[in-house]
CSV table of C-alpha atoms and ligand atoms in Angstrom, one decimal:
chain,number,residue,atom,x,y,z
A,623,MET,CA,34.8,-6.4,-8.5
A,624,TYR,CA,33.2,-9.7,-9.5
A,625,SER,CA,30.1,-10.9,-7.9
A,626,LEU,CA,30.5,-14.5,-8.6
A,627,MET,CA,27.6,-16.2,-6.8
A,628,SER,CA,26.3,-14.5,-3.8
A,629,LYS,CA,26.2,-17.8,-1.9
A,630,ASP,CA,29.8,-18.4,-2.6
A,631,ASN,CA,31.6,-15.3,-1.2
A,632,ARG,CA,34.9,-17.1,-0.6
A,633,SER,CA,35.4,-18.1,-4.2
A,634,ALA,CA,34.4,-14.6,-5.3
A,635,GLU,CA,37.1,-13.2,-3.0
A,636,VAL,CA,39.6,-15.7,-4.4
A,637,ALA,CA,38.6,-14.8,-7.9
A,638,ASP,CA,39.0,-11.1,-7.2
A,639,ALA,CA,42.5,-11.6,-5.8
A,640,LEU,CA,43.6,-13.8,-8.7
A,641,ARG,CA,42.2,-11.4,-11.2
A,642,GLU,CA,44.3,-8.6,-9.6
A,643,ARG,CA,47.3,-10.8,-9.7
A,644,ALA,CA,46.7,-11.8,-13.4
A,645,ALA,CA,46.7,-8.0,-14.2
A,646,THR,CA,50.3,-7.8,-13.0
A,647,MET,CA,51.5,-10.9,-15.0
A,648,ARG,CA,52.4,-11.2,-18.7
A,649,PRO,CA,50.2,-13.0,-21.2
A,650,GLY,CA,51.2,-16.7,-21.2
A,651,ASP,CA,52.5,-16.7,-17.6
A,652,ARG,CA,51.4,-19.7,-15.6
A,653,LEU,CA,49.4,-19.6,-12.4
A,654,PRO,CA,50.5,-21.8,-9.5
A,655,PRO,CA,48.8,-25.2,-9.3
A,656,VAL,CA,45.6,-25.6,-7.5
A,657,ARG,CA,47.2,-27.3,-4.5
A,658,ASP,CA,49.5,-24.3,-4.0
A,659,LEU,CA,46.5,-21.9,-4.3
A,660,VAL,CA,44.6,-24.1,-1.7
A,661,GLN,CA,47.4,-23.5,0.8
A,662,GLU,CA,47.9,-19.8,-0.1
A,663,PHE,CA,44.2,-18.9,0.2
A,664,ARG,CA,43.4,-21.4,3.0
A,665,ALA,CA,40.4,-22.4,0.9
A,666,SER,CA,39.1,-25.8,-0.3
A,667,ALA,CA,40.0,-27.2,-3.7
A,668,ALA,CA,36.4,-26.8,-4.8
A,669,THR,CA,36.5,-23.1,-3.9
A,670,ILE,CA,39.7,-22.5,-5.9
A,671,SER,CA,38.4,-24.5,-8.8
A,672,HIS,CA,35.2,-22.4,-8.7
A,673,ALA,CA,37.2,-19.2,-8.8
A,674,LEU,CA,39.4,-20.4,-11.6
A,675,ALA,CA,36.4,-21.6,-13.6
A,676,HIS,CA,34.9,-18.1,-13.3
A,677,LEU,CA,38.1,-16.4,-14.5
A,678,GLN,CA,38.2,-18.8,-17.4
A,679,ALA,CA,34.6,-18.1,-18.3
A,680,VAL,CA,35.3,-14.3,-18.4
A,681,GLY,CA,38.4,-14.8,-20.4
A,682,VAL,CA,41.1,-13.7,-17.9
A,683,LEU,CA,42.6,-17.2,-17.6
A,684,LYS,CA,43.0,-20.1,-20.0
A,685,ALA,CA,43.4,-23.8,-18.9
A,686,GLU,CA,45.5,-26.1,-20.9
A,687,PRO,CA,44.9,-29.7,-19.9
A,688,GLY,CA,48.0,-31.3,-18.5
A,689,ARG,CA,50.0,-28.1,-18.6
A,690,GLY,CA,48.3,-25.7,-16.2
A,691,THR,CA,46.4,-22.4,-16.1
A,692,PHE,CA,47.7,-19.4,-18.0
A,693,VAL,CA,47.1,-15.7,-18.0
A,694,THR,CA,45.5,-14.6,-21.3
A,695,GLY,CA,46.3,-10.8,-21.0
A,696,ARG,CA,42.6,-9.9,-21.4
A,697,ASN,CA,42.8,-8.1,-18.1
A,698,ARG,CA,45.0,-5.6,-19.7
A,699,LEU,CA,42.3,-4.5,-22.1
A,700,PRO,CA,41.2,-0.9,-21.4
A,701,GLU,CA,38.1,-0.4,-19.1
A,702,ALA,CA,34.9,-0.4,-21.1
A,703,ASP,CA,33.5,3.1,-21.9
A,704,TYR,CA,29.7,3.2,-21.6
A,705,SER,CA,29.5,6.9,-21.4
A,706,TRP,CA,27.9,7.1,-24.9
A,707,GLN,CA,24.9,5.1,-23.7
A,708,SER,CA,23.2,7.8,-21.6
A,709,GLN,CA,23.1,10.1,-24.5
A,710,ALA,CA,21.7,7.4,-26.8
A,711,LEU,CA,19.1,6.4,-24.1
A,712,GLY,CA,17.9,10.0,-23.3
A,713,ARG,CA,16.0,10.7,-20.1
A,714,ALA,CA,15.1,7.6,-18.0
A,715,ARG,CA,11.3,7.0,-17.9
A,716,VAL,CA,11.1,5.2,-14.7
A,717,ASP,CA,12.1,6.9,-11.5
A,718,ILE,CA,14.7,4.4,-10.1
A,719,ARG,CA,14.5,5.8,-6.6
A,720,ARG,CA,10.9,4.6,-6.3
A,721,THR,CA,11.8,1.1,-7.6
A,722,THR,CA,14.4,0.4,-4.9
A,723,ARG,CA,11.7,0.4,-2.2
A,724,LEU,CA,9.8,-2.3,-4.2
A,725,GLY,CA,12.6,-4.7,-3.9
A,726,ALA,CA,13.6,-3.9,-0.3
A,727,HIS,CA,13.9,-7.4,1.0
A,728,GLY,CA,16.5,-6.6,3.7
A,729,GLY,CA,18.8,-9.2,5.2
A,730,PRO,CA,17.8,-12.4,7.1
A,731,ASP,CA,18.2,-10.7,10.5
A,732,ASP,CA,16.3,-7.6,9.7
A,733,ILE,CA,12.8,-7.2,11.1
A,734,GLN,CA,10.6,-6.6,8.1
A,735,LEU,CA,7.9,-4.0,8.7
A,736,SER,CA,7.9,-2.7,5.2
A,737,TRP,CA,7.4,-5.6,2.9
A,738,GLY,CA,4.0,-6.0,1.2
A,739,TYR,CA,3.6,-9.8,1.1
A,740,LEU,CA,2.6,-12.6,3.5
A,741,ALA,CA,5.1,-14.2,5.9
A,742,ALA,CA,5.8,-17.9,4.9
A,743,GLU,CA,3.7,-19.1,7.9
A,744,LEU,CA,0.7,-17.2,6.6
A,745,GLN,CA,0.9,-18.7,3.1
A,746,PRO,CA,-1.0,-22.0,2.3
A,747,ILE,CA,2.3,-23.7,1.8
A,748,ASP,CA,1.1,-27.3,2.3
A,749,ASP,CA,-1.6,-26.9,-0.3
A,750,LEU,CA,0.7,-25.2,-2.7
A,751,ARG,CA,3.2,-28.0,-2.4
A,752,ALA,CA,0.6,-30.7,-3.1
A,753,LEU,CA,-1.1,-28.8,-5.9
A,754,GLY,CA,2.2,-27.7,-7.4
A,755,ALA,CA,3.5,-31.2,-7.4
A,756,ARG,CA,0.3,-32.5,-9.1
A,757,ALA,CA,0.4,-29.7,-11.7
A,758,ALA,CA,4.1,-30.4,-12.5
A,759,ARG,CA,3.3,-34.1,-13.1
A,760,SER,CA,0.4,-33.4,-15.5
A,761,SER,CA,0.9,-34.3,-19.1
A,762,HIS,CA,0.6,-30.7,-20.3
A,763,ALA,CA,2.7,-29.2,-17.5
A,764,TRP,CA,5.3,-27.8,-20.0
A,765,SER,CA,2.9,-27.0,-22.9
A,766,MET,CA,2.0,-23.6,-24.2
A,767,MET,CA,-1.2,-22.3,-22.6
A,768,PRO,CA,-3.7,-20.1,-24.4
A,769,PRO,CA,-2.4,-16.4,-24.3
A,770,THR,CA,-5.4,-15.2,-22.4
A,771,GLY,CA,-5.2,-18.0,-19.7
A,772,LEU,CA,-6.5,-21.4,-18.8
A,773,PRO,CA,-10.3,-21.3,-19.5
A,774,ASP,CA,-11.2,-22.7,-16.1
A,775,LEU,CA,-9.0,-20.2,-14.3
A,776,ARG,CA,-10.6,-17.3,-16.3
A,777,ARG,CA,-14.0,-18.7,-15.2
A,778,ALA,CA,-12.8,-18.7,-11.6
A,779,PHE,CA,-11.7,-15.1,-11.7
A,780,ALA,CA,-14.8,-14.0,-13.6
A,781,ALA,CA,-17.2,-15.4,-11.0
A,782,GLU,CA,-15.9,-13.0,-8.3
A,783,TYR,CA,-16.5,-10.0,-10.6
A,784,HIS,CA,-19.8,-11.1,-12.1
A,785,ALA,CA,-18.0,-10.8,-15.4
A,786,GLU,CA,-17.9,-13.1,-18.4
A,787,PRO,CA,-15.0,-15.5,-18.5
A,788,GLY,CA,-14.2,-14.1,-21.9
A,789,ASP,CA,-13.5,-10.7,-20.2
A,790,VAL,CA,-10.7,-12.1,-18.2
A,791,LEU,CA,-7.0,-12.0,-19.2
A,792,VAL,CA,-4.6,-14.0,-17.0
A,793,VAL,CA,-1.2,-12.3,-16.5
A,794,PRO,CA,1.9,-12.9,-14.3
A,795,GLY,CA,1.1,-10.6,-11.3
A,796,GLY,CA,-0.6,-7.4,-10.5
A,797,GLN,CA,2.4,-5.2,-11.4
A,798,GLN,CA,2.5,-6.6,-14.9
A,799,ALA,CA,-1.2,-6.1,-15.1
A,800,LEU,CA,-0.8,-2.4,-14.2
A,801,VAL,CA,1.8,-1.7,-16.8
A,802,TYR,CA,-0.1,-3.6,-19.4
A,803,ALA,CA,-3.4,-1.9,-18.6
A,804,MET,CA,-1.9,1.6,-18.5
A,805,ARG,CA,0.0,1.1,-21.8
A,806,THR,CA,-3.1,-0.2,-23.5
A,807,LEU,CA,-5.7,2.3,-22.1
A,808,ALA,CA,-3.7,5.5,-22.8
A,809,GLU,CA,-1.2,6.8,-25.3
A,810,PRO,CA,2.3,7.8,-24.2
A,811,GLY,CA,2.3,11.5,-23.3
A,812,MET,CA,-1.3,11.3,-21.9
A,813,ALA,CA,-2.2,11.9,-18.3
A,814,VAL,CA,-3.2,9.4,-15.7
A,815,VAL,CA,-4.9,10.7,-12.6
A,816,VAL,CA,-4.0,8.9,-9.3
A,817,GLU,CA,-4.9,9.5,-5.7
A,818,SER,CA,-2.0,10.7,-3.5
A,819,PRO,CA,-0.6,9.0,-1.5
A,820,THR,CA,-0.7,5.8,-3.5
A,821,TYR,CA,1.2,2.6,-4.4
A,822,PRO,CA,4.7,3.6,-5.8
A,823,GLY,CA,4.5,0.6,-8.2
A,824,ALA,CA,1.6,2.3,-9.9
A,825,MET,CA,3.6,5.4,-10.3
A,826,ILE,CA,6.5,3.6,-12.0
A,827,ALA,CA,4.0,1.5,-14.1
A,828,ALA,CA,2.6,4.8,-15.4
A,829,GLN,CA,6.1,6.2,-16.0
A,830,SER,CA,7.1,3.0,-18.0
A,831,ALA,CA,3.9,3.4,-20.1
A,832,GLY,CA,5.0,7.0,-20.8
A,833,LEU,CA,2.1,8.6,-19.0
A,834,GLU,CA,2.1,11.9,-17.0
A,835,LEU,CA,1.1,11.5,-13.4
A,836,VAL,CA,-1.6,13.9,-12.1
A,837,ALA,CA,-2.0,13.8,-8.3
A,838,VAL,CA,-5.4,14.2,-6.6
A,839,PRO,CA,-5.3,14.3,-2.8
A,840,ALA,CA,-6.9,11.5,-0.8
A,841,ASP,CA,-8.4,11.9,2.7
A,842,GLY,CA,-9.8,9.3,5.2
A,843,GLU,CA,-12.4,8.2,2.6
A,844,GLY,CA,-10.1,7.9,-0.4
A,845,ILE,CA,-9.7,10.1,-3.4
A,846,ARG,CA,-11.3,13.6,-3.0
A,847,THR,CA,-14.0,13.5,-5.7
A,848,ASP,CA,-14.4,17.3,-5.7
A,849,LYS,CA,-10.7,17.6,-6.6
A,850,LEU,CA,-11.0,14.8,-9.0
A,851,ALA,CA,-13.6,16.7,-11.0
A,852,ASP,CA,-11.2,19.7,-11.3
A,853,ALA,CA,-8.3,17.5,-12.4
A,854,LEU,CA,-10.3,15.7,-15.1
A,855,GLU,CA,-11.5,19.0,-16.3
A,856,ARG,CA,-8.1,20.6,-16.3
A,857,THR,CA,-6.0,17.8,-17.8
A,858,ARG,CA,-8.6,16.1,-20.0
A,859,ALA,CA,-7.2,12.8,-18.7
A,860,THR,CA,-9.1,9.7,-19.7
A,861,LEU,CA,-7.5,7.3,-17.3
A,862,LEU,CA,-7.7,7.1,-13.5
A,863,TYR,CA,-5.9,4.6,-11.2
A,864,LEU,CA,-7.6,3.8,-7.9
A,865,GLN,CA,-7.6,1.3,-5.1
A,866,PRO,CA,-11.2,1.4,-3.9
A,867,CYS,CA,-10.7,-1.4,-1.3
A,868,TYR,CA,-8.1,-1.2,1.5
A,869,ALA,CA,-5.9,1.2,-0.4
A,870,ASN,CA,-2.1,0.9,-0.1
A,871,PRO,CA,-0.8,2.7,2.0
A,872,THR,CA,-3.8,4.3,3.8
A,873,GLY,CA,-6.1,1.3,4.2
A,874,THR,CA,-9.1,3.4,3.2
A,875,VAL,CA,-12.2,2.0,1.6
A,876,LEU,CA,-14.1,4.2,-0.8
A,877,PRO,CA,-17.6,4.9,0.6
A,878,PRO,CA,-20.7,4.4,-1.6
A,879,ALA,CA,-21.2,8.1,-2.4
A,880,ARG,CA,-17.7,8.5,-3.7
A,881,ARG,CA,-17.9,5.3,-5.7
A,882,GLN,CA,-21.0,6.7,-7.4
A,883,GLU,CA,-19.4,10.0,-8.0
A,884,ILE,CA,-16.3,8.4,-9.5
A,885,LEU,CA,-18.5,6.4,-11.9
A,886,ARG,CA,-20.5,9.5,-12.8
A,887,LEU,CA,-17.3,11.5,-13.5
A,888,ALA,CA,-15.8,8.6,-15.6
A,889,ALA,CA,-19.0,8.6,-17.7
A,890,GLU,CA,-19.0,12.4,-18.1
A,891,HIS,CA,-15.4,12.5,-19.1
A,892,GLY,CA,-15.3,9.3,-21.2
A,893,ALA,CA,-12.6,7.9,-18.9
A,894,PHE,CA,-11.3,4.5,-17.8
A,895,VAL,CA,-10.9,3.6,-14.2
A,896,ILE,CA,-8.2,1.0,-13.4
A,897,GLU,CA,-9.5,-0.6,-10.2
A,898,ASP,CA,-6.4,-2.1,-8.4
A,899,ASP,CA,-8.3,-4.7,-6.3
A,900,TRP,CA,-5.1,-6.3,-4.8
A,901,ALA,CA,-6.4,-6.5,-1.2
A,902,ARG,CA,-9.9,-7.9,-1.5
A,903,HIS,CA,-8.9,-11.2,0.0
A,904,LEU,CA,-7.0,-9.5,2.9
A,905,VAL,CA,-10.2,-8.5,4.8
A,906,ILE,CA,-10.0,-8.4,8.6
A,907,ASP,CA,-13.2,-6.8,9.9
A,908,GLY,CA,-16.6,-7.1,8.2
A,909,ALA,CA,-16.8,-7.6,4.5
A,910,PRO,CA,-15.1,-5.8,1.6
A,911,PRO,CA,-17.3,-3.7,-0.7
A,912,PRO,CA,-18.2,-5.3,-4.0
A,913,PRO,CA,-15.7,-4.6,-6.8
A,914,LEU,CA,-16.4,-1.2,-8.5
A,915,LEU,CA,-16.6,-3.1,-11.8
A,916,THR,CA,-19.9,-4.6,-10.6
A,917,ASP,CA,-21.5,-1.2,-10.4
A,918,ASP,CA,-20.4,-0.2,-13.9
A,919,PRO,CA,-22.4,-1.5,-16.9
A,920,ASP,CA,-20.6,0.5,-19.6
A,921,GLY,CA,-17.0,-0.8,-19.4
A,922,HIS,CA,-15.4,2.2,-17.7
A,923,VAL,CA,-13.9,0.1,-15.0
A,924,VAL,CA,-11.0,-2.3,-15.7
A,925,SER,CA,-10.3,-4.4,-12.6
A,926,ILE,CA,-7.0,-6.1,-11.6
A,927,THR,CA,-6.9,-8.9,-9.1
A,928,THR,CA,-3.8,-10.8,-8.0
A,929,LEU,CA,-3.0,-14.0,-6.1
A,930,THR,CA,0.5,-12.8,-5.0
A,931,LYS,CA,-1.0,-11.0,-2.1
A,932,PRO,CA,-3.3,-13.5,-0.5
A,933,VAL,CA,-1.3,-16.6,-1.5
A,934,ALA,CA,2.5,-16.1,-1.9
A,935,PRO,CA,4.7,-13.6,-3.7
A,936,GLY,CA,5.9,-16.4,-6.0
A,937,MET,CA,2.3,-17.2,-7.1
A,938,ARG,CA,2.6,-14.7,-9.9
A,939,VAL,CA,-0.9,-15.2,-11.3
A,940,ALA,CA,-3.2,-12.2,-11.7
A,941,ALA,CA,-6.1,-11.2,-13.9
A,942,VAL,CA,-7.2,-8.1,-15.8
A,943,ILE,CA,-11.0,-7.9,-16.3
A,944,ALA,CA,-12.0,-5.6,-19.0
A,945,ARG,CA,-15.1,-5.3,-21.3
A,946,GLY,CA,-15.8,-4.0,-24.8
A,947,PRO,CA,-13.1,-2.9,-27.2
A,948,ALA,CA,-10.6,-2.1,-24.4
A,949,GLY,CA,-10.8,-5.8,-23.3
A,950,GLU,CA,-10.4,-7.0,-26.8
A,951,ARG,CA,-7.3,-4.8,-27.3
A,952,LEU,CA,-5.8,-6.0,-24.0
A,953,ARG,CA,-6.4,-9.6,-24.7
A,954,GLY,CA,-5.5,-9.3,-28.4
A,955,ALA,CA,-2.2,-7.6,-27.9
A,956,ARG,CA,-1.2,-10.0,-25.0
A,957,VAL,CA,1.4,-11.9,-27.1
A,958,ALA,CA,3.3,-8.6,-27.8
A,959,ASP,CA,4.5,-9.0,-24.2
A,960,ASP,CA,4.8,-12.7,-23.7
A,961,MET,CA,3.1,-15.9,-24.7
A,962,CYS,CA,1.4,-17.1,-21.5
A,963,VAL,CA,1.6,-17.6,-17.8
A,964,PRO,CA,3.3,-21.1,-17.3
A,965,ALA,CA,0.8,-24.0,-17.1
A,966,VAL,CA,2.2,-25.2,-13.7
A,967,LEU,CA,1.4,-21.9,-12.0
A,968,GLN,CA,-2.0,-21.6,-13.6
A,969,GLU,CA,-3.0,-25.2,-12.7
A,970,THR,CA,-1.8,-24.7,-9.1
A,971,ALA,CA,-3.7,-21.4,-8.9
A,972,LEU,CA,-6.8,-23.1,-10.3
A,973,GLY,CA,-6.5,-26.0,-7.9
A,974,LEU,CA,-6.3,-23.7,-5.0
A,975,LEU,CA,-9.2,-21.4,-6.0
A,976,THR,CA,-11.5,-24.3,-6.7
A,977,SER,CA,-10.8,-26.4,-3.6
A,978,SER,CA,-12.0,-26.3,0.0
A,979,ALA,CA,-8.5,-25.2,0.9
A,980,TRP,CA,-9.2,-21.7,-0.4
A,981,PRO,CA,-12.0,-20.6,1.9
A,982,ARG,CA,-10.2,-22.4,4.8
A,983,HIS,CA,-7.0,-20.4,4.0
A,984,LEU,CA,-8.8,-17.1,3.8
A,985,LYS,CA,-10.6,-17.7,7.1
A,986,ARG,CA,-7.3,-18.4,8.8
A,987,LEU,CA,-5.6,-15.5,7.1
A,988,ARG,CA,-8.3,-13.1,8.3
A,989,SER,CA,-7.8,-14.0,11.9
A,990,ARG,CA,-4.0,-14.1,11.7
A,991,LEU,CA,-3.8,-10.7,10.0
A,992,GLY,CA,-6.2,-9.3,12.6
A,993,GLU,CA,-3.9,-10.5,15.4
A,994,ARG,CA,-0.9,-9.0,13.8
A,995,ARG,CA,-2.6,-5.7,13.1
A,996,ASP,CA,-3.8,-5.5,16.7
A,997,ALA,CA,-0.4,-6.5,18.1
A,998,MET,CA,1.2,-3.7,16.1
A,999,LEU,CA,-1.3,-1.1,17.2
A,1000,SER,CA,-1.0,-2.0,20.9
A,1001,GLU,CA,2.8,-2.1,20.7
A,1002,LEU,CA,2.8,1.4,19.1
A,1003,HIS,CA,0.5,2.5,22.0
A,1004,ALA,CA,2.6,0.9,24.7
A,1005,THR,CA,5.9,2.4,23.5
A,1006,GLY,CA,4.3,5.9,23.6
A,1007,LEU,CA,5.7,6.8,20.2
A,1008,ARG,CA,4.5,10.1,18.9
A,1009,MET,CA,2.8,8.6,16.0
A,1010,ARG,CA,-0.8,8.7,15.1
A,1011,VAL,CA,-2.7,6.0,13.2
A,1012,ALA,CA,-5.9,8.0,12.3
A,1013,GLN,CA,-7.7,5.1,10.8
A,1014,VAL,CA,-7.4,1.4,11.9
A,1015,PRO,CA,-7.6,-0.5,8.6
A,1016,THR,CA,-10.4,-3.1,8.3
A,1017,GLY,CA,-8.3,-5.0,5.7
A,1018,GLY,CA,-5.0,-5.0,3.9
A,1019,ILE,CA,-1.6,-5.3,5.5
A,1020,HIS,CA,-0.4,-1.8,6.4
A,1021,LEU,CA,-0.8,0.9,9.0
A,1022,TRP,CA,-0.4,4.5,7.9
A,1023,ALA,CA,1.0,6.5,10.7
A,1024,ARG,CA,1.4,10.3,10.9
A,1025,LEU,CA,4.5,11.7,12.7
A,1026,PRO,CA,5.1,15.0,14.4
A,1027,GLU,CA,5.5,17.9,12.0
A,1028,GLY,CA,9.0,18.4,10.7
A,1029,THR,CA,10.1,14.7,11.0
A,1030,ASP,CA,12.5,13.6,8.3
A,1031,THR,CA,11.0,10.2,7.4
A,1032,ALA,CA,13.7,9.3,4.9
A,1033,ALA,CA,16.4,9.8,7.6
A,1034,LEU,CA,14.2,8.0,10.2
A,1035,SER,CA,13.8,5.0,8.0
A,1036,ARG,CA,17.5,4.9,7.3
A,1037,ARG,CA,18.2,5.0,11.0
A,1038,ALA,CA,15.7,2.3,11.6
A,1039,GLN,CA,17.4,0.1,9.0
A,1040,GLU,CA,20.7,0.6,10.8
A,1041,ALA,CA,19.0,-0.8,13.9
A,1042,GLY,CA,17.7,-3.8,11.9
A,1043,VAL,CA,14.1,-2.6,11.4
A,1044,LEU,CA,12.7,-2.0,7.9
A,1045,ILE,CA,9.9,0.5,7.7
A,1046,GLY,CA,8.3,2.3,4.8
A,1047,ASP,CA,9.2,6.0,4.3
A,1048,GLY,CA,5.8,7.7,3.7
A,1049,SER,CA,7.2,10.3,1.4
A,1050,GLN,CA,7.7,7.6,-1.3
A,1051,PHE,CA,3.9,7.2,-1.5
A,1052,PHE,CA,3.2,10.8,-2.6
A,1053,ILE,CA,3.5,11.9,-6.2
A,1054,ASP,CA,4.9,15.3,-5.2
A,1055,GLU,CA,5.9,16.8,-1.8
A,1056,PRO,CA,4.3,15.0,1.2
A,1057,PRO,CA,1.9,17.3,3.0
A,1058,ALA,CA,3.0,15.8,6.4
A,1059,PRO,CA,5.5,13.1,7.6
A,1060,PHE,CA,4.1,9.6,7.4
A,1061,LEU,CA,5.4,6.1,7.8
A,1062,ARG,CA,3.9,2.9,6.4
A,1063,LEU,CA,4.2,-0.1,8.7
A,1064,SER,CA,3.4,-3.6,7.4
A,1065,TYR,CA,2.1,-6.3,9.7
A,1066,ALA,CA,2.0,-9.3,7.3
A,1067,THR,CA,5.6,-10.3,7.1
A,1068,ALA,CA,6.9,-10.1,10.7
A,1069,SER,CA,5.6,-12.5,13.4
A,1070,ILE,CA,3.9,-11.0,16.5
A,1071,PRO,CA,7.2,-11.2,18.6
A,1072,GLN,CA,9.1,-9.6,15.8
A,1073,ILE,CA,6.5,-6.8,15.4
A,1074,ALA,CA,6.9,-6.1,19.2
A,1075,GLU,CA,10.7,-6.2,19.0
A,1076,GLY,CA,10.7,-4.1,15.8
A,1077,ILE,CA,8.5,-1.3,17.3
A,1078,ARG,CA,10.5,-1.3,20.5
A,1079,ARG,CA,13.8,-1.0,18.6
A,1080,PHE,CA,12.3,1.7,16.5
A,1081,ALA,CA,11.1,3.6,19.5
A,1082,GLN,CA,14.6,3.6,21.0
B,2146,PLP,C1,-1.5,-1.7,-4.4
B,2146,PLP,C2,-0.7,-2.8,-5.1
B,2146,PLP,N1,-1.0,-3.1,-6.4
B,2146,PLP,C3,-0.3,-4.1,-7.0
B,2146,PLP,C4,0.8,-4.7,-6.5
B,2146,PLP,C5,1.5,-5.7,-7.3
B,2146,PLP,O1,1.5,-6.9,-6.8
B,2146,PLP,P1,2.0,-8.2,-7.6
B,2146,PLP,O2,2.7,-7.8,-8.8
B,2146,PLP,O3,3.0,-8.9,-6.6
B,2146,PLP,O4,0.8,-9.0,-7.9
B,2146,PLP,C6,1.2,-4.3,-5.2
B,2146,PLP,C7,2.4,-4.9,-4.6
B,2146,PLP,O5,3.0,-4.4,-3.7
B,2146,PLP,C8,0.4,-3.4,-4.5
B,2146,PLP,O6,0.8,-3.0,-3.3
């Protein structure tokens, strides 16, 4: 079947029907004129013309001006045989089942309790509009930027990490930063140690970099450092991926003793720590801990910060902060991937980060996220669901809820989706078998009434 343009389903349907008809005709046969097709399909002339144009573009029909539209016979060609490709490609590196969750937008009527980005009304849309329009009008809007990023934007990112602007590399989003860092800091075939549960996007980033995932369990205080020491010893891994601040999915914050122990282990094993600092600006209660990078003088920690989370998913501007030869390699090899983040995006990001709109936005975001988190918790309580949120997160956008033993979370999330509620199946966040059934519930995308309705529907 063709998928013509998703917004034009009717012309896709007409195109499918005409394609089937063309397959029963002889090359050179003429199709009825547009006005007849309009009547036959009860569709507008524009819809019919759209369908015909598509079939001409793919070679099924040929238009001859003044004479009509003819069947080419191309539809009679045998079906393509792609079977050789799997053998040539070998084993897939990236586990596709984990990637589907990342793109799970759902339909417009679904209640979204699984998406990891801010609802439109929580984004600084007016500021983005004004700053984006100004950036698009600037004389260098469509010029090439330095591969490492706009100098002033690098300076703005560096300030938060007490780093040198020269240590900063601007990239298009945190996910890209993860793949890039993993690929540069380890060789294919090497191990990367990650806490489990963790962000599935980090797992597929590691897979796409050809790395072996080594899971170390996490508890209510983040990665278990006693187990980490064993894993580093056993695997000789020199790369560790962590989210020290409001980890996705558990919301945990690494306490000072574990931070120190991680830095000690990294030094002992000569290892890098990728600090995925995606949620620093999504604080709700108190203050986030300082970035791990600020406690590390010797360049073990490479930090990643992103604006997609506290601003908008389309603000694909992030930074990798790395010192020493690792930083030089990361920045030096940048153009192997692409040339730069577009100027308009970088200028807009810079405008936002350096204006009074930024602290104003973060202040508002803190209280709005707090309201949504609390609304979700009280709705869970009110519905009497047998679900336990062991730790109320002090930042981030997710609740991590444990279900009764034996619950099939994959089946549960499928059933919820049938009822129009999207929730995160906890098993996707574990590297191997989940030790217990969990769900991840996100409170940043749905409004408070939607959260209430979603939880009620789910409870039913
Ligand atoms: C923990 C974590 N890190 C990184 C990312 C990547 O974010 P982005 O590529 O949108 O900046 C996400 C997105 O869900 C995430 O949850």
